[in-house]
Amino acid sequence: MEIEDSPLLKEIGFHSTDELFQDVPQKIRKKELKIPRGISEFELTHLSQEIASMNRSFRHNFLGNGIYDRIIPSSVDSIIGRSEFLTSYTPYQAEMSQGMLQSLFEFQSIISDLTGMDITNSSMYDGFTALGEAARMAYRINEGSEILVPETMYRSKLNVLHSYMTGLNVRLVPYGISPADGTIDLESLEGKINDNTSAIIAEQPSSLGNIDRNVAKISEIKKKALLITYYDPIALGVLKPPGETGSDINVMEGQQLGLHRNLGGPLLGILSFRNEFARKSPGRIIGESNDTQGKRAFVMTLQTREQHIRRAKAMSNICTNQALFAVAATSYLGIIGPSGLKKIALKTMENSQKLINSVSRSKMLKRELNGVPFSDVILKYSGKGDLQHKLAESGIAGGIELEKLIENPHRQLKGSVFLSVTEKTGTESLEALSKAIEVIQ
Amino acid sequence: MTYHQATYDEPLLSEIHSDNRYKVPEADENIINLIPEELRTDNVNLPVIAEYDVVRHFTRLSQMNYGVDLGIYPLGSCTMKFNPKFADRIASMENFSETHPLVGDDSIQGSLRVMYELQVYLSELSDMDAVTLQPLAGAHGEYTGILIIRKYHESKGELEKRREIIIPDSAHGTNPASAAMAGFDVVEIPSSPDGTVDLDALKAALSDRTAAFMITNPNTLGLFEKRITEIAEIVHKSGALLYYDGANFNAIMGITSPGLMGFDVVHFNLHKTFATPHGGGGPGSGPVGVKKFLKEFLPIPVVEKSPDGKYFLNFDLRNTIGKVSPYYGAFSTILRAWAYITYHGSDGLTENTVRAVLNTNYLVSRLGNDFKIPFGKLKKHELVLTTENTGKRALDLAKYLIDLGIHAPTVYFPLNVHEDMMIEPTETVSKRDLDQFADALISASRQDEESLKHLPVNLSVGRIDEVKAARQLKLHW
């Protein structure tokens, strides 16, 4: 039916839809919309397939550095594909949204258990922005004017952190990372800690890919500063959780917990902290309460910290978060279970060792960094030209240059590349990689 | 035909105990010895549950949750329209979903084309000159927009003095929160008696200290700011910029645009106007459009097209604010929005706007006899009514609606109307459902006040003790 014939129009006493817009002055009316006319679903799907085929798919994947190709149980996609979850809004009407509220409460709980932290909120946009919010939160807590960051932090992460520091009287001060084994240089760090230090940011594994034993030692030297850790959640299958090694705030990127890579978005930010910081924390939090009959029920709580109530004095402006992916992560952890997560972490490490072995015969790629890598293996590359480009010709994705990720890498590491593995990295991929390297000059 | 919520008394995931037999590749146990002993754990603290129990648990929980696939979802300023399934299907195409962000421009020409086209479409729809897709939600878009405005004033050497951002009292809460987060002082101005911007108050608030004026048009009362070009003129005359909050863009898309109205910066909510699913609170996506003179400040990278037709990520913007998120934005959401625009096209998008506004005005005529609807009859995408004249509380009426299985509107927002309900039906709702909603709301207002207090009784839980939730914090099972 043509819209001009709509019975609604007659009901409101209008003769034409133009009357609906009589309050929009003619001089600002849009004369023309230069967008193609609509097409059918069939045509759209066909067009989309054609465009998708302009992307190149790789048989062998060695890209990581924050986004990983991990096992995703089919059940996870099925659960977050439930349209009652997928097409719901923020649970403002709590009684009608108990399913999502309970799921988010479970997300908070399962992450707090996994990390050993007291409280986890119901999600942030991604790891980087959650780190930015964590740093703002630390500043709200102690108003220290310096935040210490590892000198090897990826440029993109540092840039996001910088953006989040806008308007605060805070300086980001780099501390040393040992170029010998990629761990925190505790002496350098200790030298930078003073009365003005608001927080110390530490990554586990480090940006250079190695498991860092020194993260656990920061709490001994941090004085009044808060320790903000940035953990790889999969590594928690084998590593002591941040809550047991002195973290005050812990941040993670949750993409590895059941999300597809999607060109790096949308992702899942995970923010946990100690009990006493609850009222200084950003983002939505779900609490357990009861209904008038005493029955267990869930509801958004501590909303007086948030923008819709506190406006300019809110802890953050965040409202939309990544609720659906919080459900994905909870389903993932529930399905994988404790033994599954451990196996996945071990398999990842096993594969990174295999990768080191399989490139060891190559003259062009040398493992010069000591220490134990988790997913990301840094290798010194002495060949000519862009390795990533050359590998792509053999159907292999990977070999990203260190300089693309880190602003001023250590002199010793210049010209290094990353090859990353997960539990999915198969023998055939490792073989393809070593073959490809053999022929690259 | 309304929603009937399932009631399972569903246990928490931690209260379910069954065998976990999910298979993952076996690993060499000895590998753990590579980890320094003091860092190692043997105790991963996660529940042990069978996969089938996890699926049943979440399926049951999903049946205790209302979504837009189940019916009208008239939350004001939320634009809960039907989320087309073709968009989900396209987003799950493996060549899109299994792409790594660092794989290099040559390998993602398809994804870059989608992003480029969406940038072009959003520019055209808003009459802006350049768009970044990097922000991840509406509030994140606002923050990005304010950072751009900040950098602009900084580049002119005026940041020291331009410390204020003016915001009307009817604005979304994210506006003042975003402005404050970026280090500005918020100056709130009251609305005029007709519910729109009070020009005198605005003129009085504007000075050489003003960095920007942030508004949405139509505003949260569903009223179009007729004097918007005049507003733009006086804002610009004071050297400040005009920011458009795109939460209400569904009211005007294709009819007018922020660019034509004189705005300098605008954010879009792809999860509202462009029908991407909201996922119970996210993911969203909040692209930002700017006028030409602000393009150099956009976050990096932006997607561009070379003369030979190749798409590429341009990291080289002279005065960029840097980055606001890890990569290029919420790609799978961007892709869905692209699909929505491509499907509806110039003809469909404009017609959707007209239908959304028509539906709202139909509700005005249906509800106007029983409720006071302040500030004139003609509305755009949403209407705000007050329940004060009925002697009932807005909250109680909301609970009556959900008890019937009809999702309630937003309540107690905007803040400048007492006991209010903000109702946005969108274009994807039939006359039958509009009538059912209006009848239910009118019927709610005629109920006995005492009986309303006991609602809901037909949902999985009754009214929840929110005070207890905040006082006796229980945030963990």
PDB file of C-alpha atoms in Angstrom, chain B residues 165-370:
ATOM      1  CA  ILE B 165      30.168  23.107  26.144  1.00  0.00           C
ATOM      2  CA  ILE B 166      26.541  24.189  26.206  1.00  0.00           C
ATOM      3  CA  ILE B 167      23.831  21.555  26.411  1.00  0.00           C
ATOM      4  CA  PRO B 168      20.030  21.916  26.714  1.00  0.00           C
ATOM      5  CA  ASP B 169      18.334  20.426  29.769  1.00  0.00           C
ATOM      6  CA  SER B 170      16.435  17.978  27.556  1.00  0.00           C
ATOM      7  CA  ALA B 171      19.649  16.370  26.211  1.00  0.00           C
ATOM      8  CA  HIS B 172      20.526  12.693  26.501  1.00  0.00           C
ATOM      9  CA  GLY B 173      22.681  12.084  29.602  1.00  0.00           C
ATOM     10  CA  THR B 174      25.574  10.972  27.443  1.00  0.00           C
ATOM     11  CA  ASN B 175      25.995  14.539  26.069  1.00  0.00           C
ATOM     12  CA  PRO B 176      27.117  16.164  29.321  1.00  0.00           C
ATOM     13  CA  ALA B 177      28.985  13.000  30.325  1.00  0.00           C
ATOM     14  CA  SER B 178      30.960  12.928  27.055  1.00  0.00           C
ATOM     15  CA  ALA B 179      31.726  16.631  27.211  1.00  0.00           C
ATOM     16  CA  ALA B 180      32.946  16.344  30.807  1.00  0.00           C
ATOM     17  CA  MET B 181      35.026  13.276  29.975  1.00  0.00           C
ATOM     18  CA  ALA B 182      36.883  15.254  27.331  1.00  0.00           C
ATOM     19  CA  GLY B 183      37.737  17.885  29.925  1.00  0.00           C
ATOM     20  CA  PHE B 184      35.088  20.543  29.243  1.00  0.00           C
ATOM     21  CA  ASP B 185      32.824  22.354  31.666  1.00  0.00           C
ATOM     22  CA  VAL B 186      29.175  21.702  30.963  1.00  0.00           C
ATOM     23  CA  VAL B 187      26.777  24.640  30.849  1.00  0.00           C
ATOM     24  CA  GLU B 188      23.178  23.521  30.882  1.00  0.00           C
ATOM     25  CA  ILE B 189      20.493  25.827  29.504  1.00  0.00           C
ATOM     26  CA  PRO B 190      16.763  25.485  30.156  1.00  0.00           C
ATOM     27  CA  SER B 191      14.316  24.835  27.328  1.00  0.00           C
ATOM     28  CA  SER B 192      11.866  27.532  26.329  1.00  0.00           C
ATOM     29  CA  PRO B 193       8.170  27.174  27.236  1.00  0.00           C
ATOM     30  CA  ASP B 194       7.516  25.543  23.851  1.00  0.00           C
ATOM     31  CA  GLY B 195      10.024  22.776  24.611  1.00  0.00           C
ATOM     32  CA  THR B 196      12.668  23.853  22.102  1.00  0.00           C
ATOM     33  CA  VAL B 197      15.954  25.667  22.550  1.00  0.00           C
ATOM     34  CA  ASP B 198      15.552  28.971  24.377  1.00  0.00           C
ATOM     35  CA  LEU B 199      17.399  31.331  22.042  1.00  0.00           C
ATOM     36  CA  ASP B 200      17.807  34.008  24.686  1.00  0.00           C
ATOM     37  CA  ALA B 201      19.243  31.523  27.143  1.00  0.00           C
ATOM     38  CA  LEU B 202      21.546  30.240  24.428  1.00  0.00           C
ATOM     39  CA  LYS B 203      22.696  33.745  23.512  1.00  0.00           C
ATOM     40  CA  ALA B 204      23.324  34.505  27.167  1.00  0.00           C
ATOM     41  CA  ALA B 205      25.339  31.328  27.619  1.00  0.00           C
ATOM     42  CA  LEU B 206      27.439  31.716  24.460  1.00  0.00           C
ATOM     43  CA  SER B 207      30.733  33.527  24.765  1.00  0.00           C
ATOM     44  CA  ASP B 208      34.339  33.276  23.685  1.00  0.00           C
ATOM     45  CA  ARG B 209      34.601  30.544  26.307  1.00  0.00           C
ATOM     46  CA  THR B 210      32.205  28.294  24.373  1.00  0.00           C
ATOM     47  CA  ALA B 211      33.732  25.361  22.520  1.00  0.00           C
ATOM     48  CA  ALA B 212      30.497  23.824  21.239  1.00  0.00           C
ATOM     49  CA  PHE B 213      26.746  23.580  21.515  1.00  0.00           C
ATOM     50  CA  MET B 214      25.482  19.979  21.532  1.00  0.00           C
ATOM     51  CA  ILE B 215      21.916  19.250  20.518  1.00  0.00           C
ATOM     52  CA  THR B 216      19.769  16.709  18.828  1.00  0.00           C
ATOM     53  CA  ASN B 217      17.144  17.687  16.301  1.00  0.00           C
ATOM     54  CA  PRO B 218      14.392  16.734  16.688  1.00  0.00           C
ATOM     55  CA  ASN B 219      14.963  16.936  20.413  1.00  0.00           C
ATOM     56  CA  THR B 220      14.070  14.297  22.998  1.00  0.00           C
ATOM     57  CA  LEU B 221      10.515  15.664  23.135  1.00  0.00           C
ATOM     58  CA  GLY B 222      10.136  14.741  19.471  1.00  0.00           C
ATOM     59  CA  LEU B 223      10.016  18.419  18.490  1.00  0.00           C
ATOM     60  CA  PHE B 224      11.792  19.793  15.460  1.00  0.00           C
ATOM     61  CA  GLU B 225      13.898  22.859  16.250  1.00  0.00           C
ATOM     62  CA  LYS B 226      12.504  25.183  13.590  1.00  0.00           C
ATOM     63  CA  ARG B 227      15.001  27.907  14.306  1.00  0.00           C
ATOM     64  CA  ILE B 228      17.943  25.609  13.827  1.00  0.00           C
ATOM     65  CA  THR B 229      19.622  27.703  11.124  1.00  0.00           C
ATOM     66  CA  GLU B 230      19.400  30.734  13.365  1.00  0.00           C
ATOM     67  CA  ILE B 231      20.900  28.676  16.185  1.00  0.00           C
ATOM     68  CA  ALA B 232      23.732  27.588  13.897  1.00  0.00           C
ATOM     69  CA  GLU B 233      24.396  31.154  12.946  1.00  0.00           C
ATOM     70  CA  ILE B 234      24.689  32.513  16.470  1.00  0.00           C
ATOM     71  CA  VAL B 235      26.767  29.530  17.616  1.00  0.00           C
ATOM     72  CA  HIS B 236      29.192  29.978  14.739  1.00  0.00           C
ATOM     73  CA  LYS B 237      29.320  33.717  15.251  1.00  0.00           C
ATOM     74  CA  SER B 238      30.682  33.119  18.736  1.00  0.00           C
ATOM     75  CA  GLY B 239      33.419  30.902  17.290  1.00  0.00           C
ATOM     76  CA  ALA B 240      31.924  27.698  18.686  1.00  0.00           C
ATOM     77  CA  LEU B 241      30.990  24.537  16.774  1.00  0.00           C
ATOM     78  CA  LEU B 242      27.605  22.861  16.554  1.00  0.00           C
ATOM     79  CA  TYR B 243      27.387  19.171  17.471  1.00  0.00           C
ATOM     80  CA  TYR B 244      24.555  16.900  16.309  1.00  0.00           C
ATOM     81  CA  ASP B 245      23.569  13.985  18.553  1.00  0.00           C
ATOM     82  CA  GLY B 246      22.337  11.448  15.997  1.00  0.00           C
ATOM     83  CA  ALA B 247      20.229   9.352  18.369  1.00  0.00           C
ATOM     84  CA  ASN B 248      17.115  10.877  16.809  1.00  0.00           C
ATOM     85  CA  PHE B 249      18.244  10.734  13.188  1.00  0.00           C
ATOM     86  CA  ASN B 250      15.462   8.293  12.305  1.00  0.00           C
ATOM     87  CA  ALA B 251      13.069  11.249  12.421  1.00  0.00           C
ATOM     88  CA  ILE B 252      14.614  13.155   9.543  1.00  0.00           C
ATOM     89  CA  MET B 253      16.735  10.860   7.407  1.00  0.00           C
ATOM     90  CA  GLY B 254      16.117  11.727   3.776  1.00  0.00           C
ATOM     91  CA  ILE B 255      13.919  14.735   4.665  1.00  0.00           C
ATOM     92  CA  THR B 256      16.575  17.116   5.935  1.00  0.00           C
ATOM     93  CA  SER B 257      20.076  16.664   7.324  1.00  0.00           C
ATOM     94  CA  PRO B 258      22.450  17.957   9.988  1.00  0.00           C
ATOM     95  CA  GLY B 259      24.640  19.442   7.272  1.00  0.00           C
ATOM     96  CA  LEU B 260      21.775  21.463   5.799  1.00  0.00           C
ATOM     97  CA  MET B 261      20.881  22.653   9.275  1.00  0.00           C
ATOM     98  CA  GLY B 262      24.396  23.967   9.839  1.00  0.00           C
ATOM     99  CA  PHE B 263      25.951  21.334  12.088  1.00  0.00           C
ATOM    100  CA  ASP B 264      29.711  20.764  12.012  1.00  0.00           C
ATOM    101  CA  VAL B 265      29.995  17.364  13.701  1.00  0.00           C
ATOM    102  CA  VAL B 266      27.467  14.543  13.880  1.00  0.00           C
ATOM    103  CA  HIS B 267      27.412  11.015  15.249  1.00  0.00           C
ATOM    104  CA  PHE B 268      25.193   8.202  13.997  1.00  0.00           C
ATOM    105  CA  ASN B 269      23.872   5.230  15.931  1.00  0.00           C
ATOM    106  CA  LEU B 270      24.010   2.288  13.547  1.00  0.00           C
ATOM    107  CA  HIS B 271      22.194   0.153  16.146  1.00  0.00           C
ATOM    108  CA  LYS B 272      19.283   2.578  16.077  1.00  0.00           C
ATOM    109  CA  THR B 273      18.727   4.304  12.746  1.00  0.00           C
ATOM    110  CA  PHE B 274      20.323   1.558  10.668  1.00  0.00           C
ATOM    111  CA  ALA B 275      18.636  -1.394  12.332  1.00  0.00           C
ATOM    112  CA  THR B 276      21.622  -3.370  13.554  1.00  0.00           C
ATOM    113  CA  PRO B 277      20.671  -5.614  16.479  1.00  0.00           C
ATOM    114  CA  HIS B 278      21.310  -4.146  19.893  1.00  0.00           C
ATOM    115  CA  GLY B 279      22.211  -7.464  21.545  1.00  0.00           C
ATOM    116  CA  GLY B 280      20.715  -6.698  24.959  1.00  0.00           C
ATOM    117  CA  GLY B 281      22.926  -3.634  25.354  1.00  0.00           C
ATOM    118  CA  GLY B 282      25.541  -3.932  22.624  1.00  0.00           C
ATOM    119  CA  PRO B 283      27.513  -4.112  20.412  1.00  0.00           C
ATOM    120  CA  GLY B 284      26.629  -0.791  18.864  1.00  0.00           C
ATOM    121  CA  SER B 285      28.467   1.459  16.479  1.00  0.00           C
ATOM    122  CA  GLY B 286      28.721   5.262  16.490  1.00  0.00           C
ATOM    123  CA  PRO B 287      30.359   6.669  13.323  1.00  0.00           C
ATOM    124  CA  VAL B 288      31.118  10.388  13.265  1.00  0.00           C
ATOM    125  CA  GLY B 289      30.719  12.743  10.314  1.00  0.00           C
ATOM    126  CA  VAL B 290      32.384  16.144  10.011  1.00  0.00           C
ATOM    127  CA  LYS B 291      32.508  19.116   7.681  1.00  0.00           C
ATOM    128  CA  LYS B 292      35.526  19.483   5.408  1.00  0.00           C
ATOM    129  CA  PHE B 293      37.446  21.835   7.713  1.00  0.00           C
ATOM    130  CA  LEU B 294      37.476  19.166  10.411  1.00  0.00           C
ATOM    131  CA  LYS B 295      38.520  16.186   8.284  1.00  0.00           C
ATOM    132  CA  GLU B 296      42.201  16.495   9.228  1.00  0.00           C
ATOM    133  CA  PHE B 297      41.259  15.852  12.872  1.00  0.00           C
ATOM    134  CA  LEU B 298      39.471  12.517  12.339  1.00  0.00           C
ATOM    135  CA  PRO B 299      40.845   9.427  14.088  1.00  0.00           C
ATOM    136  CA  ILE B 300      43.097   7.230  11.968  1.00  0.00           C
ATOM    137  CA  PRO B 301      42.730   5.385   9.751  1.00  0.00           C
ATOM    138  CA  VAL B 302      39.958   6.427   7.362  1.00  0.00           C
ATOM    139  CA  VAL B 303      39.132   4.344   4.309  1.00  0.00           C
ATOM    140  CA  GLU B 304      39.892   5.948   0.963  1.00  0.00           C
ATOM    141  CA  LYS B 305      39.781   4.961  -2.683  1.00  0.00           C
ATOM    142  CA  SER B 306      42.661   5.609  -5.039  1.00  0.00           C
ATOM    143  CA  PRO B 307      42.087   6.768  -8.623  1.00  0.00           C
ATOM    144  CA  ASP B 308      42.748   3.225  -9.864  1.00  0.00           C
ATOM    145  CA  GLY B 309      39.833   1.955  -7.789  1.00  0.00           C
ATOM    146  CA  LYS B 310      41.844   0.387  -5.000  1.00  0.00           C
ATOM    147  CA  TYR B 311      40.663   0.869  -1.415  1.00  0.00           C
ATOM    148  CA  PHE B 312      43.179   1.658   1.286  1.00  0.00           C
ATOM    149  CA  LEU B 313      43.490   2.632   4.942  1.00  0.00           C
ATOM    150  CA  ASN B 314      44.794   6.159   5.207  1.00  0.00           C
ATOM    151  CA  PHE B 315      46.772   6.711   8.408  1.00  0.00           C
ATOM    152  CA  ASP B 316      48.084  10.051   7.214  1.00  0.00           C
ATOM    153  CA  LEU B 317      45.789  12.751   8.559  1.00  0.00           C
ATOM    154  CA  ARG B 318      47.634  15.919   9.437  1.00  0.00           C
ATOM    155  CA  ASN B 319      46.025  16.772  12.741  1.00  0.00           C
ATOM    156  CA  THR B 320      44.436  13.491  13.744  1.00  0.00           C
ATOM    157  CA  ILE B 321      43.160  13.071  17.281  1.00  0.00           C
ATOM    158  CA  GLY B 322      44.825   9.631  17.133  1.00  0.00           C
ATOM    159  CA  LYS B 323      42.773   6.553  17.834  1.00  0.00           C
ATOM    160  CA  VAL B 324      39.623   5.955  19.849  1.00  0.00           C
ATOM    161  CA  SER B 325      39.438   2.167  19.383  1.00  0.00           C
ATOM    162  CA  PRO B 326      41.809  -0.647  18.415  1.00  0.00           C
ATOM    163  CA  TYR B 327      41.214  -1.064  14.680  1.00  0.00           C
ATOM    164  CA  TYR B 328      38.596   0.228  12.236  1.00  0.00           C
ATOM    165  CA  GLY B 329      35.391   0.112  14.246  1.00  0.00           C
ATOM    166  CA  ALA B 330      32.692  -2.498  14.753  1.00  0.00           C
ATOM    167  CA  PHE B 331      33.057  -4.103  11.341  1.00  0.00           C
ATOM    168  CA  SER B 332      30.258  -6.669  11.505  1.00  0.00           C
ATOM    169  CA  THR B 333      27.889  -3.922  12.666  1.00  0.00           C
ATOM    170  CA  ILE B 334      29.139  -1.602   9.931  1.00  0.00           C
ATOM    171  CA  LEU B 335      28.480  -4.379   7.416  1.00  0.00           C
ATOM    172  CA  ARG B 336      24.908  -4.842   8.644  1.00  0.00           C
ATOM    173  CA  ALA B 337      24.239  -1.100   8.380  1.00  0.00           C
ATOM    174  CA  TRP B 338      25.672  -1.085   4.857  1.00  0.00           C
ATOM    175  CA  ALA B 339      23.308  -3.952   4.004  1.00  0.00           C
ATOM    176  CA  TYR B 340      20.360  -2.059   5.472  1.00  0.00           C
ATOM    177  CA  ILE B 341      21.096   1.044   3.404  1.00  0.00           C
ATOM    178  CA  THR B 342      21.778  -0.930   0.231  1.00  0.00           C
ATOM    179  CA  TYR B 343      18.535  -2.875   0.598  1.00  0.00           C
ATOM    180  CA  HIS B 344      16.283   0.099   1.328  1.00  0.00           C
ATOM    181  CA  GLY B 345      18.053   2.593  -0.923  1.00  0.00           C
ATOM    182  CA  SER B 346      17.266   6.272  -1.268  1.00  0.00           C
ATOM    183  CA  ASP B 347      13.575   5.567  -1.813  1.00  0.00           C
ATOM    184  CA  GLY B 348      13.134   3.131   1.076  1.00  0.00           C
ATOM    185  CA  LEU B 349      15.132   5.081   3.638  1.00  0.00           C
ATOM    186  CA  THR B 350      13.050   8.202   3.162  1.00  0.00           C
ATOM    187  CA  GLU B 351       9.816   6.250   3.227  1.00  0.00           C
ATOM    188  CA  ASN B 352      10.887   4.571   6.476  1.00  0.00           C
ATOM    189  CA  THR B 353      11.348   8.014   8.010  1.00  0.00           C
ATOM    190  CA  VAL B 354       7.886   9.091   6.911  1.00  0.00           C
ATOM    191  CA  ARG B 355       6.335   5.921   8.316  1.00  0.00           C
ATOM    192  CA  ALA B 356       8.146   6.324  11.633  1.00  0.00           C
ATOM    193  CA  VAL B 357       6.864   9.886  11.982  1.00  0.00           C
ATOM    194  CA  LEU B 358       3.382   8.900  10.860  1.00  0.00           C
ATOM    195  CA  ASN B 359       3.233   6.129  13.475  1.00  0.00           C
ATOM    196  CA  THR B 360       4.296   8.540  16.199  1.00  0.00           C
ATOM    197  CA  ASN B 361       1.676  11.087  15.262  1.00  0.00           C
ATOM    198  CA  TYR B 362      -0.956   8.371  15.131  1.00  0.00           C
ATOM    199  CA  LEU B 363      -0.068   7.508  18.724  1.00  0.00           C
ATOM    200  CA  VAL B 364      -0.337  11.196  19.621  1.00  0.00           C
ATOM    201  CA  SER B 365      -3.889  11.192  18.300  1.00  0.00           C
ATOM    202  CA  ARG B 366      -4.722   7.909  20.052  1.00  0.00           C
ATOM    203  CA  LEU B 367      -3.283   8.941  23.419  1.00  0.00           C
ATOM    204  CA  GLY B 368      -3.954  12.685  23.392  1.00  0.00           C
ATOM    205  CA  ASN B 369      -7.403  12.479  24.972  1.00  0.00           C
ATOM    206  CA  ASP B 370      -6.262  10.488  27.984  1.00  0.00           C
TER     207      ASP B 370
END
